[in-house]
Amino acid sequence: MSNTKYVFVTGGVTSSLGKGIIAASLAKLLQERGFSVTIQKLDPYINIDPGTLNPYEHGECYVTDDGAETDLDLGHYERYLNIPTSQANNVTTGRIYQSVINKERKGEFLGKTVQVIPHITDEIKRRIQLLGETGEYDIVITEIGGTVGDIESLPYVESVRQMLWEKGEDNAIVIHLTLIPFLAAAGELKTKPTQHSVKMLMQSGVSPDILVCRTEHEISDDIKRKLALFCNVKKEDVIQSIDAETIYDVPNLMLDQGLDRVVLNKLKLSSKGEPKLKVWNEFLRKHKNPISEVEIALIGKYIELQDSYKSITEAFIHAGSSNETKVNVRWVHSENLTAKNFEKKLKGVHGILVAPGFGDRGIDGKINAVKYARENNIPFFGICLGMQMAVIEFAKNVLGLVDAFSTEMKQDCKNPVINLMESQEDVTEKGGTMRLGAWDCNLMEDSNAHKAYKATKISERHRHRYEFNNDYLDQIELKGMKATGINPATGLVEVVEVPTHPWFVGVQYHPEYKSTVLKPHPLFVDFIKAALKYSTI
Ligand code: GLN
């Protein structure tokens, strides 16, 4: 029997209160007190994973080392905790039902009627405890997606109720994150929505142990007392979470409010000292006191929802802090970047990042952006589709292969410099079938990538179906674009560079997924460094 303790985080009143950030901040404090902690997200939607979702729906799809396509909150967990997550850290209703239905088809329920309770709830509880049973973690924090009261959240809340009862109050607790709105006309903070949301939770048999209250204004002792009285908690269990300047302030804010201490008390865990936030705070100091500034154009087709590029913008923050530089992002919609206006739209930037993506919408804009960066010696960073566009642009404009393209956008193109990977040819299903997760890559000595990583062997995460067509490698290299990173097993080109350019790097993988506060990604760090240098000439 493992003696892992469980902390559940539910949300009330409204969505978008930042459960992921609160969970990650608490986890950070506990981790820096010496506990081993992980965080899990349970998503109540019926998709098996967010891999098939349009980024406009829920933002970026985050990918783990083991190739799971997951909710973007897992990105926050990794960025805060600096430890990898896996498929076990993200479970959806679709996945739960799929397991139960597969078991039913195998006859594993021995003729019983299969029902939400106990079969679905048992599967939910099994998934929650999978992480605990590894014996690796003292504490597992499980974030329940959605808002209490949603029909689709009910089986999760019921599973939490059962687990609280099974584990006992010293081993499992509930933090309810809620909103205390400020009514400007009345000049008052209002507790009623929270009272209702706690009441709703209680109707499901779950009584929160701790309330974390999102608010724009300080919550007075009186309000805390009122919340405690109506919501069946002690006054010290009402924790204020005031709007922060940056999400990276939240661990310190929670420390000041004592969230970690309250949690440890309830779980009967003795603290191994105060959280060690020295490195974290050094990151924050540099982030908040930059000595220089750069502007980076981010070219993408989902920019109306900036969460679609969450890991990239967070990686900019990490790399900015490490360079003591403020990174301003100029969001450029690839669809609006035409042959006529691209110079005007990109004028003045110190670096250009062409983002990942799928399909042909906005493709010409991406190619124009690469051209502008390459011809004007502006630091360029192409990620996944961005790297593929760099290869296409080079083939078109330097090799003179005017019809060079990717078979993703033009199946019958004459010069498919990017084409479907062989392993993808027979794939018909969309979900979970890309080349996913961590793969090895060998870097060429003295390349910009090698200089950044200070290593020749690396492993990075992937999410793609198309690849550099090695039939064109010789021609492309002859004209000056080099393949500086290669998968040792398959020969697949992972990194391309133009060595005559100050910093022109395209990567088939997604470095942004591995950038954390404690370990900013080396390519992002060097990209910002190159942009900084460019800004001074
Ligand atoms: N659409 C491209 C591919 O599948 C790139 C994918 C991406 O940018 N993640 O290869």
Coordinates of C-alpha atoms and ligand atoms in Angstrom, one line a residue:
M1 CA 0.0 0.0 0.0
S2 CA 1.4 3.4 -0.9
N3 CA 0.7 6.2 1.5
T4 CA 0.4 8.9 -1.1
K5 CA -1.9 11.7 -0.1
Y6 CA -4.5 13.2 -2.5
V7 CA -5.5 16.8 -3.0
F8 CA -8.4 17.5 -5.2
V9 CA -9.0 20.9 -6.8
T10 CA -12.5 21.8 -7.9
G11 CA -13.7 25.0 -9.5
G12 CA -16.8 27.0 -8.7
V13 CA -18.9 29.9 -10.0
T14 CA -17.2 30.2 -13.4
S15 CA -14.5 28.7 -15.5
S16 CA -11.1 30.3 -16.3
L17 CA -10.3 31.0 -12.6
G18 CA -6.9 29.5 -13.0
K19 CA -7.2 26.1 -11.3
G20 CA -4.2 24.9 -13.1
I21 CA -2.1 27.8 -11.8
I22 CA -3.3 27.3 -8.3
A23 CA -2.6 23.5 -8.5
A24 CA 0.8 24.2 -9.9
S25 CA 1.7 26.9 -7.4
L26 CA 0.7 24.7 -4.4
A27 CA 2.6 21.8 -6.0
K28 CA 5.6 24.1 -6.3
L29 CA 5.5 25.1 -2.7
L30 CA 5.2 21.5 -1.5
Q31 CA 7.9 20.4 -3.8
E32 CA 10.3 23.1 -2.5
R33 CA 9.5 22.0 1.0
G34 CA 11.0 18.6 0.0
F35 CA 7.9 16.6 -0.9
S36 CA 7.6 14.7 -4.2
V37 CA 4.5 15.9 -5.9
T38 CA 2.7 15.5 -9.2
I39 CA -0.4 17.0 -10.7
Q40 CA -3.1 15.4 -12.8
K41 CA -5.9 17.0 -14.8
L42 CA -9.3 15.3 -15.3
D43 CA -11.1 16.7 -18.3
P44 CA -14.9 16.1 -18.5
Y45 CA -15.2 16.3 -22.3
I46 CA -15.8 13.2 -24.5
N47 CA -12.8 13.5 -26.8
I48 CA -10.3 10.9 -26.0
D49 CA -7.6 13.6 -25.9
P50 CA -7.3 17.2 -27.1
G51 CA -5.2 16.0 -30.1
T52 CA -8.2 16.2 -32.4
L53 CA -9.4 19.6 -31.1
N54 CA -9.0 22.8 -33.0
P55 CA -6.8 25.1 -30.9
Y56 CA -9.6 27.7 -31.0
E57 CA -11.5 25.3 -28.6
H58 CA -9.1 24.9 -25.7
G59 CA -5.8 26.4 -26.8
E60 CA -2.6 24.6 -27.4
C61 CA -2.4 20.8 -27.3
Y62 CA 0.5 20.0 -25.1
V63 CA 2.7 16.9 -25.7
T64 CA 4.5 14.8 -23.1
D65 CA 7.6 12.6 -23.5
D66 CA 5.6 9.5 -23.8
G67 CA 3.6 11.0 -26.7
A68 CA 0.4 11.9 -24.9
E69 CA -1.5 14.7 -26.5
T70 CA -2.8 16.6 -23.5
D71 CA -4.4 19.7 -22.0
L72 CA -2.3 22.8 -21.8
D73 CA -2.5 22.8 -18.0
L74 CA 0.1 20.0 -18.1
G75 CA 2.5 22.6 -19.6
H76 CA 2.0 24.7 -16.5
Y77 CA 2.6 21.7 -14.3
E78 CA 5.9 21.0 -16.0
R79 CA 7.0 24.6 -16.2
Y80 CA 6.4 25.0 -12.5
L81 CA 7.7 21.7 -11.2
N82 CA 10.4 21.0 -13.7
I83 CA 9.5 17.3 -13.8
P84 CA 8.0 15.5 -16.8
T85 CA 4.3 14.5 -16.9
S86 CA 2.9 11.6 -18.9
Q87 CA -0.4 10.2 -20.2
A88 CA -1.4 9.3 -16.7
N89 CA -1.5 13.0 -15.8
N90 CA -4.3 13.7 -18.1
V91 CA -7.5 11.7 -18.3
T92 CA -10.7 12.6 -20.2
T93 CA -14.2 11.3 -20.0
G94 CA -13.7 9.9 -23.5
R95 CA -10.8 7.8 -22.2
I96 CA -12.7 6.7 -19.1
Y97 CA -15.7 5.5 -21.2
Q98 CA -13.4 3.9 -23.8
S99 CA -11.7 1.7 -21.1
V100 CA -15.0 0.8 -19.5
I101 CA -16.6 -0.1 -22.9
N102 CA -13.6 -2.1 -23.9
K103 CA -13.8 -4.1 -20.7
E104 CA -17.6 -4.6 -21.3
R105 CA -16.9 -6.0 -24.8
K106 CA -14.4 -8.4 -23.3
G107 CA -17.0 -9.7 -20.9
E108 CA -15.0 -8.5 -17.9
F109 CA -18.1 -7.3 -16.0
L110 CA -19.4 -10.9 -15.9
G111 CA -23.0 -10.1 -17.0
K112 CA -23.5 -7.1 -14.7
T113 CA -25.3 -4.0 -15.9
V114 CA -22.6 -1.4 -16.5
Q115 CA -23.4 1.9 -14.9
V116 CA -22.0 5.3 -14.1
I117 CA -21.8 4.3 -10.5
P118 CA -19.8 2.1 -9.8
H119 CA -18.2 1.3 -13.2
I120 CA -17.4 4.8 -14.5
T121 CA -16.5 6.1 -11.0
D122 CA -14.3 3.0 -10.3
E123 CA -12.4 3.7 -13.5
I124 CA -12.0 7.4 -12.6
K125 CA -10.7 6.4 -9.1
R126 CA -8.4 3.8 -10.7
R127 CA -6.9 6.5 -13.0
I128 CA -6.5 9.0 -10.0
Q129 CA -4.6 6.3 -8.0
L130 CA -2.4 5.1 -10.8
L131 CA 0.0 7.9 -10.1
G132 CA -0.1 7.4 -6.4
E133 CA 0.5 3.7 -6.8
T134 CA 3.9 4.2 -8.5
G135 CA 5.2 5.0 -5.0
E136 CA 7.0 8.0 -6.5
Y137 CA 4.9 10.7 -5.0
D138 CA 4.1 11.8 -1.5
I139 CA 1.2 13.9 -2.8
V140 CA -0.9 13.8 -6.0
I141 CA -2.9 16.9 -6.8
T142 CA -5.8 16.2 -9.1
E143 CA -7.5 19.1 -10.8
I144 CA -11.1 18.5 -11.9
G145 CA -11.8 20.3 -15.1
G146 CA -15.0 22.3 -15.6
T147 CA -17.1 23.9 -12.9
V148 CA -19.0 22.3 -10.1
G149 CA -22.6 22.0 -11.2
D150 CA -21.8 21.0 -14.8
I151 CA -23.7 17.8 -15.7
E152 CA -20.5 16.3 -17.2
S153 CA -18.5 16.9 -14.0
L154 CA -20.9 14.8 -11.9
P155 CA -19.1 11.5 -12.1
Y156 CA -15.8 13.2 -11.2
V157 CA -17.3 14.9 -8.1
E158 CA -18.9 11.6 -7.1
S159 CA -15.5 9.8 -7.5
V160 CA -13.9 12.5 -5.3
R161 CA -16.6 11.9 -2.7
Q162 CA -15.9 8.2 -2.7
M163 CA -12.2 8.7 -2.5
L164 CA -12.5 11.1 0.5
W165 CA -14.5 8.5 2.3
E166 CA -12.2 5.6 1.4
K167 CA -8.9 7.4 2.1
G168 CA -10.0 9.3 5.3
E169 CA -9.6 12.9 6.1
D170 CA -5.9 12.8 6.8
N171 CA -5.2 11.4 3.3
A172 CA -7.4 13.2 0.9
I173 CA -8.7 16.8 0.9
V174 CA -10.6 19.2 -1.4
I175 CA -9.6 22.7 -2.3
H176 CA -12.5 24.6 -3.9
L177 CA -11.4 27.5 -6.1
T178 CA -14.0 30.1 -6.4
L179 CA -14.7 33.7 -7.4
I180 CA -15.5 36.6 -5.1
P181 CA -16.8 39.2 -7.6
F182 CA -16.5 43.0 -6.9
L183 CA -19.6 45.0 -7.6
A184 CA -18.3 48.4 -8.6
A185 CA -21.8 50.0 -8.2
A186 CA -22.1 48.8 -4.7
G187 CA -18.3 49.0 -4.0
E188 CA -18.5 45.6 -2.5
L189 CA -17.0 42.1 -2.7
K190 CA -19.8 39.5 -2.9
T191 CA -19.7 36.1 -1.3
K192 CA -23.1 34.8 -2.5
P193 CA -21.9 33.0 -5.7
T194 CA -19.3 31.1 -3.5
Q195 CA -22.0 30.2 -1.0
H196 CA -24.1 28.7 -3.8
S197 CA -21.2 26.9 -5.4
V198 CA -20.2 25.3 -2.1
K199 CA -23.8 24.4 -1.5
M200 CA -23.9 22.7 -4.9
L201 CA -20.7 20.8 -4.0
M202 CA -22.2 19.7 -0.7
Q203 CA -25.3 18.5 -2.4
S204 CA -23.0 16.0 -4.1
G205 CA -21.7 14.9 -0.7
V206 CA -18.4 16.8 -0.9
S207 CA -17.5 19.4 1.7
P208 CA -14.5 21.5 0.7
D209 CA -11.6 21.6 3.2
I210 CA -10.1 24.8 1.8
L211 CA -11.5 27.7 -0.2
V212 CA -9.2 29.6 -2.5
C213 CA -10.9 32.8 -3.5
R214 CA -10.0 34.6 -6.7
T215 CA -10.5 38.3 -6.2
E216 CA -9.5 41.7 -7.7
H217 CA -9.5 43.3 -4.2
E218 CA -8.2 42.3 -0.8
I219 CA -10.6 40.1 1.1
S220 CA -11.2 41.5 4.6
D221 CA -11.3 39.4 7.8
D222 CA -15.0 40.0 7.9
I223 CA -15.5 38.5 4.5
K224 CA -13.4 35.5 5.4
R225 CA -15.4 35.0 8.6
K226 CA -18.6 35.2 6.6
L227 CA -17.3 32.7 4.0
A228 CA -16.1 30.4 6.7
L229 CA -19.5 30.4 8.5
F230 CA -21.6 29.8 5.4
C231 CA -19.2 27.3 3.8
N232 CA -18.4 25.1 6.8
V233 CA -14.7 25.8 6.8
K234 CA -12.4 27.5 9.4
K235 CA -11.5 31.1 8.8
E236 CA -7.8 30.2 8.3
D237 CA -8.9 27.8 5.5
V238 CA -10.2 30.7 3.4
I239 CA -7.3 31.7 1.2
Q240 CA -7.3 34.8 -0.8
S241 CA -5.9 34.6 -4.4
I242 CA -5.6 38.2 -5.6
D243 CA -5.0 39.0 -9.3
A244 CA -1.3 38.8 -9.9
E245 CA 1.1 40.7 -12.2
T246 CA 2.3 37.4 -13.6
I247 CA 1.3 33.8 -13.1
Y248 CA 4.8 33.1 -11.7
D249 CA 3.9 35.3 -8.7
V250 CA 1.2 33.0 -7.6
P251 CA 3.5 30.5 -5.6
N252 CA 4.7 33.5 -3.5
L253 CA 1.2 34.8 -3.1
M254 CA 0.0 31.4 -1.9
L255 CA 3.0 31.1 0.4
D256 CA 2.1 34.5 2.0
Q257 CA -1.5 33.3 2.4
G258 CA -0.3 30.0 3.9
L259 CA -2.0 27.7 1.5
D260 CA 0.8 25.1 1.7
R261 CA 0.8 25.2 5.5
V262 CA -3.0 24.7 5.7
V263 CA -2.7 21.7 3.2
L264 CA 0.1 20.1 5.2
N265 CA -1.8 20.5 8.5
K266 CA -4.9 18.9 7.1
L267 CA -2.9 16.0 5.6
K268 CA -1.0 15.6 8.9
L269 CA 2.3 16.0 7.1
S270 CA 5.1 17.7 8.9
S271 CA 7.0 20.3 6.9
K272 CA 10.6 19.7 6.1
G273 CA 11.4 23.4 6.3
E274 CA 10.2 26.5 4.4
P275 CA 9.9 26.3 0.6
K276 CA 13.2 26.9 -1.1
L277 CA 12.3 29.5 -3.7
K278 CA 15.7 31.1 -4.3
V279 CA 16.1 30.1 -7.9
W280 CA 12.4 30.8 -8.6
N281 CA 12.7 34.2 -7.1
E282 CA 15.9 34.9 -9.0
F283 CA 14.0 34.1 -12.2
L284 CA 11.2 36.5 -11.1
R285 CA 13.6 39.2 -10.3
K286 CA 15.2 39.1 -13.7
H287 CA 11.8 38.8 -15.4
K288 CA 10.5 41.9 -13.6
N289 CA 13.6 44.0 -14.0
P290 CA 14.8 43.6 -17.6
I291 CA 17.7 45.6 -18.7
S292 CA 16.8 45.4 -22.4
E293 CA 13.9 44.8 -24.6
V294 CA 13.3 43.0 -27.9
E295 CA 10.3 42.5 -30.2
I296 CA 9.6 39.1 -31.7
A297 CA 7.1 38.5 -34.4
L298 CA 5.1 35.4 -33.8
I299 CA 3.5 34.2 -37.1
G300 CA 0.6 31.9 -36.7
K301 CA -2.9 31.3 -37.9
Y302 CA -4.6 30.9 -34.5
I303 CA -3.4 34.2 -33.0
E304 CA -7.0 35.3 -32.1
L305 CA -6.6 32.8 -29.2
Q306 CA -3.2 33.4 -27.7
D307 CA -3.5 30.2 -25.6
S308 CA -3.0 28.4 -28.9
Y309 CA 0.7 29.2 -28.5
K310 CA 0.9 29.0 -24.7
S311 CA 4.1 27.0 -24.4
I312 CA 5.9 29.3 -26.9
T313 CA 5.0 32.5 -25.1
E314 CA 5.9 31.0 -21.7
A315 CA 9.3 29.9 -23.2
F316 CA 9.8 33.5 -24.3
I317 CA 9.3 34.6 -20.7
H318 CA 11.8 32.0 -19.4
A319 CA 14.3 32.9 -22.1
G320 CA 13.7 36.6 -21.6
S321 CA 14.4 36.3 -17.9
S322 CA 17.6 34.4 -18.5
N323 CA 18.7 37.2 -20.9
E324 CA 17.4 39.9 -18.5
T325 CA 15.4 41.0 -21.5
K326 CA 11.7 41.8 -21.9
V327 CA 10.3 39.9 -24.9
N328 CA 7.5 41.8 -26.5
V329 CA 5.5 39.6 -28.9
R330 CA 4.1 41.1 -32.1
W331 CA 1.2 38.8 -33.0
V332 CA 1.1 38.5 -36.8
H333 CA -1.8 36.6 -38.4
S334 CA -0.2 34.5 -41.2
E335 CA -3.4 35.0 -43.3
N336 CA -2.8 38.8 -43.3
L337 CA 0.8 38.6 -44.3
T338 CA 0.7 39.0 -48.1
A339 CA 3.5 39.5 -50.7
K340 CA 2.5 43.2 -50.7
N341 CA 2.5 44.0 -47.0
F342 CA 4.9 41.6 -45.3
E343 CA 7.8 44.0 -45.2
K344 CA 5.6 46.7 -43.6
K345 CA 4.1 44.2 -41.1
L346 CA 7.4 42.8 -40.0
K347 CA 9.4 46.0 -40.1
G348 CA 11.3 46.7 -36.9
V349 CA 11.1 43.3 -35.3
H350 CA 14.3 41.7 -33.8
G351 CA 13.3 38.1 -34.4
I352 CA 10.8 36.1 -36.3
L353 CA 9.2 32.9 -35.0
V354 CA 7.1 30.9 -37.4
A355 CA 4.8 28.7 -35.3
P356 CA 3.6 25.1 -35.7
G357 CA 0.3 24.4 -37.5
F358 CA -1.7 22.3 -39.8
G359 CA -3.3 22.7 -43.2
D360 CA -2.9 25.4 -45.8
R361 CA -4.6 28.4 -44.3
G362 CA -2.1 31.2 -44.0
I363 CA 0.8 29.3 -45.6
D364 CA 1.9 32.0 -48.0
G365 CA 2.2 34.4 -45.1
K366 CA 4.5 32.0 -43.3
I367 CA 6.7 31.6 -46.4
N368 CA 6.9 35.4 -46.8
A369 CA 7.9 35.8 -43.1
V370 CA 10.7 33.2 -43.6
K371 CA 11.9 35.1 -46.7
Y372 CA 12.0 38.4 -44.9
A373 CA 14.0 36.9 -42.0
R374 CA 16.4 35.1 -44.2
E375 CA 17.1 38.0 -46.6
N376 CA 17.4 40.6 -43.9
N377 CA 19.6 38.6 -41.4
I378 CA 16.8 38.8 -38.8
P379 CA 17.1 35.9 -36.2
F380 CA 14.7 33.2 -37.3
F381 CA 13.2 30.3 -35.4
G382 CA 10.9 27.9 -37.2
I383 CA 9.0 25.3 -35.2
C384 CA 7.6 22.2 -36.8
L385 CA 5.4 23.6 -39.6
G386 CA 7.7 26.7 -39.2
M387 CA 10.7 24.6 -40.0
Q388 CA 8.9 23.0 -43.0
M389 CA 8.1 26.5 -44.3
A390 CA 11.8 27.5 -44.0
V391 CA 12.7 24.5 -46.2
I392 CA 10.0 25.3 -48.7
E393 CA 11.0 29.0 -48.9
F394 CA 14.7 28.1 -49.3
A395 CA 13.9 25.6 -52.1
K396 CA 11.6 28.1 -53.9
N397 CA 13.8 31.2 -53.6
V398 CA 17.3 29.9 -53.4
L399 CA 17.2 26.7 -55.4
G400 CA 14.7 28.2 -57.8
L401 CA 12.3 25.3 -57.4
V402 CA 9.3 27.6 -57.8
D403 CA 6.8 24.8 -57.3
A404 CA 8.5 23.4 -54.1
F405 CA 5.9 22.6 -51.5
S406 CA 4.7 20.1 -48.9
T407 CA 2.3 17.3 -49.9
E408 CA 0.2 18.3 -46.9
M409 CA -0.9 21.4 -48.8
K410 CA -0.5 20.2 -52.4
Q411 CA -0.6 16.5 -52.8
D412 CA 0.6 16.5 -56.4
C413 CA 3.2 19.1 -56.2
K414 CA 6.2 18.6 -58.5
N415 CA 8.9 19.3 -55.9
P416 CA 7.7 17.9 -52.6
V417 CA 10.6 19.1 -50.4
I418 CA 8.3 18.2 -47.4
N419 CA 6.4 15.0 -47.7
L420 CA 4.4 12.5 -45.7
M421 CA 6.5 10.2 -43.5
E422 CA 6.5 6.6 -44.8
S423 CA 5.2 5.4 -41.4
Q424 CA 2.2 7.7 -41.9
E425 CA 1.2 6.4 -45.3
D426 CA -1.3 3.8 -44.1
V427 CA -2.7 5.9 -41.3
T428 CA -6.4 6.7 -41.7
E429 CA -7.5 7.6 -38.2
K430 CA -6.7 11.1 -37.0
G431 CA -6.6 10.6 -33.2
G432 CA -3.2 9.9 -31.6
T433 CA -1.6 8.7 -34.9
M434 CA 1.0 11.4 -35.5
R435 CA 4.7 10.9 -34.8
L436 CA 4.4 11.8 -31.2
G437 CA 6.6 12.2 -28.1
A438 CA 10.3 12.1 -27.5
W439 CA 12.7 11.1 -30.2
D440 CA 16.5 11.3 -30.3
C441 CA 18.5 13.7 -32.4
N442 CA 22.2 14.1 -33.1
L443 CA 23.5 17.6 -33.5
M444 CA 26.3 18.7 -35.8
E445 CA 29.3 20.1 -34.0
D446 CA 29.5 23.9 -34.1
S447 CA 26.0 24.4 -35.4
N448 CA 23.8 27.0 -33.7
A449 CA 21.8 24.2 -32.2
H450 CA 24.9 22.5 -30.8
K451 CA 26.1 25.8 -29.4
A452 CA 22.8 26.3 -27.7
Y453 CA 22.4 22.8 -26.2
K454 CA 26.1 22.4 -25.5
A455 CA 25.5 18.8 -26.4
T456 CA 25.5 16.6 -29.5
K457 CA 22.8 14.1 -28.4
I458 CA 19.4 15.5 -27.5
S459 CA 15.9 14.3 -27.2
E460 CA 12.9 16.4 -28.0
R461 CA 9.1 16.1 -28.3
H462 CA 7.3 15.7 -31.6
R463 CA 3.9 16.1 -33.2
H464 CA 3.8 15.8 -36.9
R465 CA 3.1 13.6 -40.0
Y466 CA 5.3 15.3 -42.6
E467 CA 9.1 15.5 -42.8
F468 CA 12.0 16.9 -44.8
N469 CA 12.3 14.9 -48.0
N470 CA 15.8 13.5 -48.0
D471 CA 15.8 13.3 -51.8
Y472 CA 16.4 17.0 -51.8
L473 CA 19.0 17.1 -49.0
D474 CA 22.1 17.3 -51.3
Q475 CA 20.7 20.1 -53.5
I476 CA 19.6 22.1 -50.5
E477 CA 22.8 21.6 -48.6
L478 CA 24.8 22.6 -51.7
K479 CA 23.0 25.9 -51.7
G480 CA 23.8 26.6 -48.1
M481 CA 21.0 25.3 -45.9
K482 CA 22.4 22.6 -43.6
A483 CA 20.7 19.7 -41.9
T484 CA 22.3 20.1 -38.5
G485 CA 20.2 17.7 -36.5
I486 CA 19.3 14.2 -37.6
N487 CA 17.4 11.3 -36.0
P488 CA 20.1 8.7 -35.6
A489 CA 17.8 5.7 -36.2
T490 CA 15.8 7.0 -39.2
G491 CA 17.9 9.7 -40.8
L492 CA 15.0 12.1 -40.5
V493 CA 16.1 15.7 -40.6
E494 CA 15.2 17.3 -37.2
V495 CA 17.1 20.7 -37.5
V496 CA 18.0 22.9 -40.4
E497 CA 20.1 26.0 -40.3
V498 CA 21.6 28.6 -42.7
P499 CA 25.2 29.0 -41.4
T500 CA 25.8 32.2 -43.3
H501 CA 22.9 33.8 -41.5
P502 CA 23.4 35.1 -37.9
W503 CA 20.8 32.8 -36.4
F504 CA 18.4 30.8 -38.6
V505 CA 17.2 27.6 -37.0
G506 CA 14.2 25.5 -37.9
V507 CA 13.3 22.4 -35.8
Q508 CA 10.9 19.6 -36.7
Y509 CA 10.3 19.1 -33.0
H510 CA 8.6 21.3 -30.3
P511 CA 11.3 22.7 -28.0
E512 CA 8.7 24.9 -26.4
Y513 CA 7.2 22.0 -24.5
K514 CA 10.4 21.5 -22.5
S515 CA 11.1 25.0 -21.4
T516 CA 10.6 25.5 -17.6
V517 CA 11.3 28.3 -15.1
L518 CA 14.3 26.4 -13.7
K519 CA 15.5 25.3 -17.2
P520 CA 14.7 27.8 -19.9
H521 CA 15.0 26.1 -23.3
P522 CA 18.5 26.6 -24.7
L523 CA 17.2 27.3 -28.3
F524 CA 14.8 30.0 -27.0
V525 CA 17.6 31.4 -24.8
D526 CA 19.9 31.7 -27.8
F527 CA 17.1 32.9 -30.1
I528 CA 16.4 35.8 -27.7
K529 CA 20.2 36.4 -27.4
A530 CA 20.5 36.6 -31.2
A531 CA 17.5 39.0 -31.3
L532 CA 19.1 41.1 -28.6
K533 CA 22.3 41.3 -30.6
Y534 CA 20.3 42.2 -33.8
S535 CA 18.5 45.0 -31.8
T536 CA 21.8 46.7 -31.2
I537 CA 23.0 46.9 -34.8
Ligands
GLN1 N1 1.4 20.0 -40.3 C1 2.8 19.6 -40.1 C2 3.0 18.1 -40.0 O1 2.0 17.4 -39.7 C3 3.4 20.3 -38.9 C4 2.8 19.9 -37.6 C5 3.1 20.9 -36.5 O2 3.5 22.0 -36.8 N2 3.0 20.4 -35.3 O3 4.0 17.6 -40.2

